Amino acid sequence: MTITCDVAVLGGGTGGYVTAIRAAQLGKSVVVIEMDKLGGTCLHRGCIPSKALLRSAEVYAEIGESESYGIETTGVQLVFPKVQRRKESVVEQLHQGVQYLMRKNKIQVIKGKGRVTGPSIFSPRSGAVAVELEDGEMETVVSANLIIATGSRPRVLPGLEPDGKVILSSEEALTLEELPASMIIVGGGVIGVEWASMLADFGVQVTVVEAAGQLLPQEDEEVARELQRLLKKRGVKVLTDTLVDAASCEVTDTGVTLTVRKGEQSQSLAAEKLLVSVGRVANIENIGLENTDIRTDKGVISVNSNMQTNEPHIYAIGDCIGGLQLAHAASHEGIMAVNHLAGEKLHPYRQHLVPRCVYSRPEVASVGYTEKEAKVLGHDVVTGKFPFSAIGKAIVYGMKDGFVKVVADRSSGDLLGVQMIGPHVTDLIGEAALAQLLDATPWEIGEAIHAHPTLSEIIGEAMLAVDGRAIGF
Ligand SMILES: Cc1cc2nc3c(=O)[nH]c(=O)nc-3n(C[C@H](O)[C@H](O)[C@H](O)COP(=O)(O)OP(=O)(O)OC[C@H]3O[C@@H](n4cnc5c(N)ncnc54)[C@H](O)[C@@H]3O)c2cc1C
């Protein structure tokens, strides 16, 4: 059977389903082709399930600290299968929501594996999608425009291939029914750090092995140092500048052993389980790109600033084009693609203005350039910094670790970046992102009145600190 529509979306993850909704809003007839579940990685194997587990870990940790709030507890018990059931119900609630949005916007969803075809009798130009349905039948979707949003999967390190039992990727880790006593985490990026923080809160012994000189290698050095200090305080062993010798990995009766090396020194690590979190690989194989003139570069689909591939009627968005590989980046790119194909005015996409968040305890968030990046770009940099320990509400909350750092250009006064570590900074970063989008200067943001007592006061103070005008420290 052949289905025709204005816009076909290959992949119904965060990028894909948001793209579809925007296209429907613009009056287009839309088909989404999804081989698994609407919501993709973010909803089923990424953002949402991991944050649901992190929330349980946070509650558990806070109960452990309850005496400092004057609350004595007894008989507290962590029942991990129940933690998993809560996670599943959060995911399912949102999954239902996405399905409802498809119905509400009259978007046709086809469950099956899609492959882009070349020119044929159905479609004189490449870009139709042949869909293999679950029952083995085939359907063809012919559209004026195609948006490829096939996402990504965990990168596998040769020698440390996940077996789903002892060696895990983030996908298997999310479905553990029992917590291990100990875990080695290979990779101290966002996923590795979130897992380290969560497992530490659940009482698991954690060792993080990171090849770079700091955790979160893309983030500000001071933030990474503070994070490492705070994780260590909670018992997490962090090994930076350290390489794993994958060939040495052995699965034993009790777990896994692995040799790691820092310079000339090597040491053997042992744990019940090992999590490999060393990045993501774009899903660009077996989707028919060879039938098109679409170009790829370093494993991702190449697009221009409108998200168009080398075939102008075919767009690509989200993790399959690389870049930041974040859910909100994927949906923004999808909206841009649809706005472009519909002839709407586009605002230039400035990737450094995409907020980056880590949901560890404490959280980390940033937007714009770090001090180091700004210097490399040739700015005469001035910074302002303010600690949470001088913010009333942080003390009331018992969460006074961390700080906000503002990076600005000394001569123009332009705001170049904001980095944060501390309580609820993943929510606070929105103000900094808006400020940068609107080209506000630190002085202007400092002039905005922040309510007292709120955590947001720290943003005003850190902005004022750029000119040495912070009040509370
Ligand atoms: C553990 C973890 C935690 C994360 N946490 C965060 C976070 O807190 N915040 C954040 O912003 N990002 C987070 N991410 C990243 C985020 O999940 C991704 O950036 C986001 O899902 C990308 O969306 P996407 O639509 O490009 O791809 P995906 O969500 O991967 O969706 C792609 C979809 O395409 C489908 N598909 C692929 N090939 C085909 C085909 N041939 N035919 C039909 N369907 C196909 C797949 O089944 C999938 O549903 C996290 C990721 C992980 C792994």
Coordinates of C-alpha atoms and ligand atoms in Angstrom, one line a residue:
M1 CA 0.0 0.0 0.0
T2 CA 1.2 3.5 -0.7
I3 CA 0.4 6.4 1.7
T4 CA 1.0 10.0 0.5
C5 CA 1.4 13.0 2.8
D6 CA 3.1 16.4 3.0
V7 CA 5.6 15.5 5.6
A8 CA 6.9 12.1 6.6
V9 CA 9.1 11.7 9.8
L10 CA 11.3 8.7 10.1
G11 CA 11.7 8.0 13.8
G12 CA 9.2 9.0 16.5
G13 CA 11.7 10.0 19.3
T14 CA 11.6 13.4 21.0
G15 CA 12.9 15.0 17.8
G16 CA 10.5 13.2 15.5
Y17 CA 7.3 13.5 17.4
V18 CA 7.8 17.2 18.1
T19 CA 8.6 17.8 14.4
A20 CA 5.4 16.0 13.5
I21 CA 3.3 18.1 15.8
R22 CA 4.8 21.4 14.5
A23 CA 4.2 20.2 10.9
A24 CA 0.5 19.4 11.8
Q25 CA 0.2 22.8 13.4
L26 CA 1.2 24.3 10.0
G27 CA -1.6 22.4 8.3
K28 CA 0.5 19.6 6.8
S29 CA -0.6 16.1 6.6
V30 CA 1.9 14.1 8.6
V31 CA 3.0 10.5 8.9
V32 CA 5.5 9.3 11.6
I33 CA 7.2 6.0 11.1
E34 CA 8.5 4.4 14.3
M35 CA 9.8 0.9 14.7
D36 CA 9.6 0.8 18.5
K37 CA 7.8 3.2 20.8
L38 CA 6.9 6.8 20.3
G39 CA 9.1 8.9 22.6
G40 CA 12.3 7.2 21.5
T41 CA 15.5 7.2 23.6
C42 CA 14.6 10.1 25.8
L43 CA 11.3 8.7 27.0
H44 CA 12.1 5.0 27.2
R45 CA 15.9 4.6 27.6
G46 CA 17.2 8.1 28.4
C47 CA 16.1 11.4 30.0
I48 CA 12.9 10.3 31.7
P49 CA 13.7 6.9 33.2
S50 CA 17.1 8.0 34.4
K51 CA 15.6 11.1 36.0
A52 CA 12.9 9.0 37.7
L53 CA 15.6 6.7 39.2
L54 CA 17.6 9.8 40.2
R55 CA 14.6 11.2 42.0
S56 CA 14.2 8.1 44.0
A57 CA 17.9 8.1 44.9
E58 CA 17.5 11.8 45.9
V59 CA 14.6 11.0 48.2
Y60 CA 16.4 8.1 49.7
A61 CA 19.5 10.2 50.3
E62 CA 17.4 13.0 51.8
I63 CA 15.8 10.6 54.2
G64 CA 19.3 9.5 55.2
E65 CA 20.0 13.1 56.1
S66 CA 16.7 13.8 57.7
E67 CA 18.1 14.0 61.2
S68 CA 19.8 17.3 60.3
Y69 CA 16.3 18.7 59.7
G70 CA 15.1 17.4 63.1
I71 CA 13.4 14.4 61.8
E72 CA 14.4 11.0 63.1
T73 CA 13.5 8.0 61.0
T74 CA 13.6 4.3 61.6
G75 CA 13.0 1.3 59.5
V76 CA 13.7 3.0 56.2
Q77 CA 14.1 0.4 53.5
L78 CA 15.0 0.8 49.9
V79 CA 12.9 -1.6 47.8
F80 CA 14.6 -1.3 44.4
P81 CA 11.9 -3.2 42.4
K82 CA 9.4 -0.6 43.6
V83 CA 11.8 2.2 42.4
Q84 CA 11.7 0.5 39.0
R85 CA 7.9 0.3 39.0
R86 CA 7.6 4.0 39.8
K87 CA 10.0 4.7 36.9
E88 CA 7.9 2.6 34.6
S89 CA 4.7 4.4 35.6
V90 CA 6.3 7.8 35.0
V91 CA 7.4 6.7 31.5
E92 CA 4.1 5.1 30.7
Q93 CA 2.2 8.3 31.7
L94 CA 4.3 10.3 29.4
H95 CA 4.1 7.7 26.6
Q96 CA 0.3 7.9 26.8
G97 CA 0.7 11.7 26.6
V98 CA 2.7 11.5 23.3
Q99 CA 0.2 9.0 21.8
Y100 CA -2.6 11.4 22.7
L101 CA -0.7 14.3 21.1
M102 CA -0.5 12.3 17.9
R103 CA -4.2 11.7 17.9
K104 CA -5.0 15.3 18.8
N105 CA -2.9 16.6 15.9
K106 CA -4.3 14.0 13.5
I107 CA -0.8 12.5 12.8
Q108 CA -0.8 9.0 11.4
V109 CA 1.7 6.8 13.1
I110 CA 3.0 3.7 11.3
K111 CA 4.7 1.1 13.4
G112 CA 7.5 -0.4 11.4
K113 CA 11.1 -0.1 10.3
G114 CA 11.6 2.5 7.6
R115 CA 14.1 2.6 4.8
V116 CA 14.6 5.6 2.4
T117 CA 14.2 4.5 -1.2
G118 CA 15.7 5.9 -4.4
P119 CA 13.7 7.3 -7.3
S120 CA 10.9 4.9 -8.3
I121 CA 7.5 4.7 -9.9
F122 CA 6.0 5.8 -6.6
S123 CA 8.2 8.8 -6.3
P124 CA 10.3 10.4 -9.0
R125 CA 12.9 11.5 -6.6
S126 CA 14.5 9.7 -3.7
G127 CA 12.9 10.1 -0.2
A128 CA 9.9 7.8 -0.2
V129 CA 10.1 5.4 2.8
A130 CA 9.5 1.7 2.5
V131 CA 8.2 0.5 5.8
E132 CA 8.4 -3.1 7.0
L133 CA 5.5 -3.6 9.3
E134 CA 5.5 -5.9 12.3
D135 CA 3.6 -8.6 10.4
G136 CA 6.2 -8.5 7.6
E137 CA 3.9 -6.6 5.2
M138 CA 5.4 -3.6 3.4
E139 CA 4.0 -0.1 3.1
T140 CA 5.4 2.9 1.2
V141 CA 5.1 6.4 2.4
V142 CA 5.5 9.1 -0.3
S143 CA 5.9 12.6 1.0
A144 CA 6.8 16.1 -0.3
N145 CA 9.3 16.3 2.5
L146 CA 11.0 13.7 4.7
I147 CA 12.6 14.4 8.0
I148 CA 15.1 11.8 9.2
A149 CA 15.1 11.6 13.0
T150 CA 16.5 8.1 13.7
G151 CA 18.4 9.0 16.8
S152 CA 21.4 7.2 18.3
R153 CA 22.4 4.2 20.4
P154 CA 25.1 3.6 23.0
R155 CA 28.7 3.5 21.7
V156 CA 30.3 0.1 22.3
L157 CA 34.0 -0.1 23.4
P158 CA 35.6 -3.1 21.7
G159 CA 36.4 -5.6 24.5
L160 CA 33.7 -4.1 26.7
E161 CA 30.7 -5.2 24.7
P162 CA 27.5 -5.2 26.9
D163 CA 26.4 -8.7 27.9
G164 CA 23.3 -7.3 29.6
K165 CA 24.3 -9.1 32.9
V166 CA 27.6 -7.9 34.1
I167 CA 28.8 -5.4 31.4
L168 CA 26.0 -2.9 30.8
S169 CA 25.2 0.0 28.6
S170 CA 22.9 2.7 29.9
E171 CA 20.0 0.8 28.4
E172 CA 20.5 -2.3 30.4
A173 CA 21.5 -0.4 33.5
L174 CA 18.1 1.3 33.5
T175 CA 16.3 -2.0 33.8
L176 CA 18.3 -3.5 36.6
E177 CA 16.0 -5.2 39.0
E178 CA 18.5 -5.3 41.8
L179 CA 21.3 -2.9 42.7
P180 CA 24.8 -4.3 42.6
A181 CA 27.1 -3.8 45.6
S182 CA 29.6 -2.1 43.4
M183 CA 29.9 -0.7 39.9
I184 CA 32.8 0.5 37.7
I185 CA 31.6 3.3 35.3
V186 CA 33.7 3.7 32.2
G187 CA 33.2 7.3 31.0
G188 CA 32.7 10.3 33.2
G189 CA 30.5 12.3 30.8
V190 CA 26.9 13.3 31.5
I191 CA 25.5 9.7 31.7
G192 CA 28.4 8.4 33.7
V193 CA 28.2 11.2 36.2
E194 CA 24.4 10.9 36.6
W195 CA 24.8 7.2 37.3
A196 CA 27.7 7.7 39.7
S197 CA 25.6 10.2 41.7
M198 CA 22.5 8.0 41.7
L199 CA 24.3 4.8 42.7
A200 CA 26.2 6.6 45.4
D201 CA 22.9 7.8 46.8
F202 CA 21.5 4.2 46.7
G203 CA 24.6 3.1 48.7
V204 CA 26.5 1.4 45.8
Q205 CA 30.3 1.6 45.8
V206 CA 31.2 3.4 42.6
T207 CA 34.4 3.9 40.7
V208 CA 34.4 6.3 37.6
V209 CA 37.1 6.0 35.1
E210 CA 37.5 8.9 32.8
A211 CA 40.2 9.3 30.0
A212 CA 40.1 13.1 30.1
G213 CA 41.6 15.2 32.8
Q214 CA 38.3 16.0 34.4
L215 CA 34.7 14.7 34.7
L216 CA 32.3 16.3 32.2
P217 CA 35.2 17.1 29.8
Q218 CA 33.1 19.7 27.9
E219 CA 32.2 21.7 31.0
D220 CA 34.0 24.4 32.9
E221 CA 37.1 23.2 34.8
E222 CA 36.1 24.7 38.1
V223 CA 32.6 23.2 37.9
A224 CA 34.1 19.8 37.2
R225 CA 36.6 20.1 40.1
E226 CA 33.8 21.0 42.5
L227 CA 31.7 18.1 41.2
Q228 CA 34.5 15.7 41.6
R229 CA 35.2 17.0 45.2
L230 CA 31.5 16.5 46.1
L231 CA 31.2 13.1 44.5
K232 CA 34.4 12.0 46.4
K233 CA 32.9 13.3 49.6
R234 CA 30.0 10.9 49.0
G235 CA 32.4 8.0 48.5
V236 CA 32.7 7.9 44.7
K237 CA 36.1 7.0 43.5
V238 CA 37.0 9.2 40.5
L239 CA 40.0 8.3 38.3
T240 CA 40.7 10.9 35.7
D241 CA 43.4 10.9 33.0
T242 CA 42.9 7.1 33.2
L243 CA 42.6 4.7 30.3
V244 CA 40.9 1.3 30.5
D245 CA 42.7 -1.7 29.1
A246 CA 39.7 -3.3 27.6
A247 CA 41.6 -6.5 26.7
S248 CA 42.2 -7.1 30.4
C249 CA 38.4 -7.1 31.2
E250 CA 37.4 -10.4 32.7
V251 CA 33.9 -11.5 33.8
T252 CA 34.2 -13.6 36.9
D253 CA 31.8 -15.5 39.2
T254 CA 31.5 -12.4 41.4
G255 CA 31.5 -9.7 38.7
V256 CA 34.2 -8.2 36.6
T257 CA 37.8 -7.2 36.9
L258 CA 39.5 -4.5 34.7
T259 CA 43.0 -3.0 34.5
V260 CA 43.2 0.8 34.1
R261 CA 46.3 2.9 33.4
K262 CA 47.3 6.4 34.4
G263 CA 50.6 7.3 32.7
E264 CA 53.0 4.5 33.7
Q265 CA 50.9 3.3 36.6
S266 CA 48.3 0.6 36.3
Q267 CA 45.8 -0.8 38.8
S268 CA 43.3 -3.5 38.8
L269 CA 39.6 -2.7 39.6
A270 CA 36.9 -5.2 40.5
A271 CA 33.2 -4.7 40.9
E272 CA 30.0 -6.6 40.6
K273 CA 29.0 -4.7 37.4
L274 CA 30.5 -2.5 34.9
L275 CA 28.7 0.3 33.0
V276 CA 30.1 1.6 29.8
S277 CA 29.0 5.2 29.1
V278 CA 31.4 6.5 26.4
G279 CA 29.0 8.4 24.1
R280 CA 26.4 7.6 21.5
V281 CA 26.5 6.5 17.8
A282 CA 24.1 7.9 15.3
N283 CA 21.6 5.5 13.8
I284 CA 22.4 6.0 10.1
E285 CA 23.0 2.5 8.9
N286 CA 20.3 0.4 7.2
I287 CA 18.0 3.4 6.7
G288 CA 18.6 3.6 2.9
L289 CA 20.9 6.6 2.8
E290 CA 22.8 4.9 0.0
N291 CA 19.7 5.3 -2.2
T292 CA 20.0 9.1 -1.8
D293 CA 22.6 11.8 -2.3
I294 CA 22.6 12.5 1.4
R295 CA 26.1 13.0 2.7
T296 CA 27.5 11.8 6.0
D297 CA 30.5 12.9 7.9
K298 CA 32.2 11.2 10.9
G299 CA 29.2 8.9 11.4
V300 CA 26.5 11.5 11.3
I301 CA 24.2 13.0 8.6
S302 CA 25.5 16.3 7.3
V303 CA 22.9 19.2 7.2
N304 CA 23.0 22.9 6.5
S305 CA 21.8 25.6 8.9
N306 CA 18.2 24.9 7.9
M307 CA 18.6 21.2 8.8
Q308 CA 18.5 20.2 5.1
T309 CA 20.6 17.3 3.9
N310 CA 22.3 17.3 0.5
E311 CA 18.8 16.5 -0.9
P312 CA 17.0 19.8 -0.1
H313 CA 13.5 18.1 0.4
I314 CA 15.0 15.7 3.0
Y315 CA 15.9 17.1 6.4
A316 CA 17.7 15.4 9.3
I317 CA 17.5 16.4 12.9
G318 CA 18.4 15.2 16.4
D319 CA 21.0 12.7 17.5
C320 CA 21.5 11.4 14.0
I321 CA 23.1 14.7 13.0
G322 CA 25.5 14.6 16.0
G323 CA 26.2 17.9 17.8
L324 CA 25.0 18.1 21.4
Q325 CA 22.7 15.0 21.2
L326 CA 20.2 16.4 23.6
A327 CA 16.4 16.0 23.6
H328 CA 15.7 19.7 23.5
A329 CA 18.2 20.2 20.8
A330 CA 16.5 17.5 18.7
S331 CA 13.1 19.0 19.1
H332 CA 14.4 22.5 18.4
E333 CA 16.1 21.3 15.2
G334 CA 12.8 19.5 14.2
I335 CA 10.8 22.7 14.6
M336 CA 13.4 24.6 12.6
A337 CA 13.2 22.0 9.8
V338 CA 9.5 22.2 9.6
N339 CA 9.4 26.0 9.8
H340 CA 11.9 26.1 6.9
L341 CA 10.0 23.7 4.6
A342 CA 6.8 25.7 5.3
G343 CA 8.5 29.0 4.4
E344 CA 8.4 30.4 8.0
K345 CA 11.0 32.8 9.2
L346 CA 13.9 31.1 10.9
H347 CA 16.0 32.4 13.7
P348 CA 19.7 31.3 13.3
Y349 CA 20.5 28.3 15.4
R350 CA 23.3 29.0 17.8
Q351 CA 24.2 25.7 19.2
H352 CA 26.2 27.1 22.1
L353 CA 23.0 28.6 23.4
V354 CA 21.5 25.2 24.0
P355 CA 21.4 24.6 27.7
R356 CA 23.4 21.6 28.9
C357 CA 22.2 19.9 32.1
V358 CA 23.5 17.1 34.3
Y359 CA 21.1 15.8 36.9
S360 CA 23.6 14.6 39.5
R361 CA 23.5 15.7 43.1
P362 CA 24.3 18.5 43.0
E363 CA 23.2 19.4 39.5
V364 CA 25.3 21.0 36.9
A365 CA 24.0 23.3 34.1
S366 CA 25.6 25.6 31.6
V367 CA 24.8 27.7 28.6
G368 CA 27.1 29.6 26.2
Y369 CA 30.9 29.5 26.4
T370 CA 33.1 28.4 29.2
E371 CA 35.9 30.7 30.3
K372 CA 38.4 28.6 28.4
E373 CA 36.3 28.5 25.2
A374 CA 35.7 32.3 25.4
K375 CA 39.5 32.9 25.7
V376 CA 40.2 30.6 22.7
L377 CA 37.7 32.6 20.7
G378 CA 39.8 35.7 21.5
H379 CA 37.6 37.4 24.1
D380 CA 39.1 39.5 26.9
V381 CA 37.3 37.6 29.6
V382 CA 36.0 38.8 32.9
T383 CA 34.2 36.4 35.3
G384 CA 31.8 36.8 38.2
K385 CA 31.2 34.0 40.7
F386 CA 28.9 33.6 43.6
P387 CA 28.6 30.6 46.0
F388 CA 25.3 28.9 47.1
S389 CA 26.7 29.0 50.7
A390 CA 25.8 32.8 50.7
I391 CA 22.2 32.2 49.4
G392 CA 19.6 32.1 52.1
K393 CA 17.3 29.6 50.5
A394 CA 20.2 27.2 49.7
I395 CA 21.0 27.2 53.4
V396 CA 17.3 26.7 54.3
Y397 CA 17.2 23.8 51.9
G398 CA 20.5 22.3 53.4
M399 CA 22.0 22.4 49.9
K400 CA 24.7 25.0 50.0
D401 CA 27.4 23.4 47.9
G402 CA 28.3 24.8 44.5
F403 CA 28.3 28.2 42.8
V404 CA 27.3 30.1 39.7
K405 CA 30.0 31.5 37.4
V406 CA 29.4 34.1 34.7
V407 CA 31.7 34.6 31.8
A408 CA 31.6 38.0 30.1
D409 CA 33.6 40.1 27.6
R410 CA 35.4 42.9 29.5
S411 CA 35.3 45.5 26.8
S412 CA 31.8 45.0 25.3
G413 CA 30.1 43.8 28.5
D414 CA 28.5 41.0 26.5
L415 CA 27.4 37.9 28.4
L416 CA 29.3 34.9 26.9
G417 CA 28.4 32.0 29.2
V418 CA 27.0 30.9 32.5
Q419 CA 28.1 27.7 34.4
M420 CA 26.3 26.5 37.5
I421 CA 26.7 23.7 40.0
G422 CA 24.3 23.4 42.9
P423 CA 20.7 22.8 43.9
H424 CA 18.1 23.0 41.1
V425 CA 20.5 24.6 38.7
T426 CA 18.9 22.7 35.8
D427 CA 15.9 24.8 36.4
L428 CA 17.8 28.0 37.0
I429 CA 19.7 27.8 33.7
G430 CA 16.6 28.9 31.9
E431 CA 17.1 32.5 33.0
A432 CA 20.7 32.5 31.7
A433 CA 19.7 30.9 28.4
L434 CA 17.0 33.6 27.9
A435 CA 19.4 36.3 28.9
Q436 CA 21.9 35.1 26.3
L437 CA 19.2 34.7 23.6
L438 CA 18.1 38.3 24.2
D439 CA 21.7 39.5 24.3
A440 CA 21.3 40.9 27.8
T441 CA 24.4 42.0 29.6
P442 CA 25.3 40.8 33.1
W443 CA 24.6 44.4 34.3
E444 CA 21.0 44.2 32.9
I445 CA 20.4 40.8 34.5
G446 CA 21.8 42.1 37.8
E447 CA 19.3 44.9 37.6
A448 CA 16.4 42.4 37.3
I449 CA 14.9 42.0 40.8
H450 CA 15.1 38.4 42.1
A451 CA 12.7 37.5 44.8
H452 CA 14.0 36.7 48.3
P453 CA 14.5 34.0 49.5
T454 CA 14.9 32.1 46.2
L455 CA 17.7 30.1 44.7
S456 CA 17.4 32.5 41.6
E457 CA 19.0 35.2 43.7
I458 CA 22.3 33.6 42.9
I459 CA 22.0 34.5 39.3
G460 CA 21.5 38.2 40.1
E461 CA 24.4 38.1 42.5
A462 CA 26.8 36.2 40.1
M463 CA 26.0 38.8 37.4
L464 CA 26.7 41.7 39.7
A465 CA 29.9 39.9 40.7
V466 CA 31.2 40.5 37.1
D467 CA 31.6 44.2 38.0
G468 CA 32.6 43.5 41.7
R469 CA 29.1 44.6 42.8
A470 CA 27.8 41.4 44.4
I471 CA 26.1 42.2 47.7
G472 CA 25.9 39.0 49.7
F473 CA 29.4 37.7 49.6
Ligands
LIG1 C1 20.7 7.5 29.7 C2 20.4 8.8 28.9 C3 20.0 9.9 29.6 C4 19.7 11.1 28.8 N1 19.3 12.2 29.5 C5 19.0 13.3 28.8 C6 18.6 14.5 29.5 O1 18.4 14.5 30.7 N2 18.3 15.5 28.7 C7 18.4 15.6 27.4 O2 18.2 16.6 26.7 N3 18.9 14.5 26.7 C8 19.2 13.4 27.4 N4 19.6 12.2 26.7 C9 19.7 12.3 25.2 C10 18.3 12.2 24.6 O3 17.7 11.0 24.9 C11 18.5 12.3 23.1 O4 19.3 13.4 22.7 C12 17.2 12.3 22.4 O5 16.4 11.2 22.6 C13 17.4 12.5 20.8 O6 16.1 12.4 20.2 P1 16.0 11.9 18.7 O7 14.6 12.1 18.4 O8 17.1 12.5 17.9 O9 16.4 10.4 18.8 P2 15.7 9.1 19.6 O10 15.0 9.6 20.8 O11 16.8 8.2 19.7 O12 14.6 8.6 18.7 C14 14.8 8.0 17.5 C15 13.7 7.1 17.2 O13 13.8 6.6 15.8 C16 13.4 5.3 15.8 N5 14.0 4.7 14.6 C17 15.3 4.6 14.3 N6 15.5 4.0 13.1 C18 14.3 3.8 12.6 C19 13.8 3.2 11.4 N7 14.7 2.7 10.5 N8 12.5 3.1 11.2 C20 11.6 3.5 12.2 N9 12.0 4.1 13.3 C21 13.3 4.2 13.6 C22 13.9 4.7 17.1 O14 13.1 3.5 17.5 C23 13.6 5.9 18.1 O15 12.4 5.8 18.7 C24 19.8 11.1 27.4 C25 20.2 9.9 26.8 C26 20.5 8.8 27.5 C27 20.9 7.5 26.8

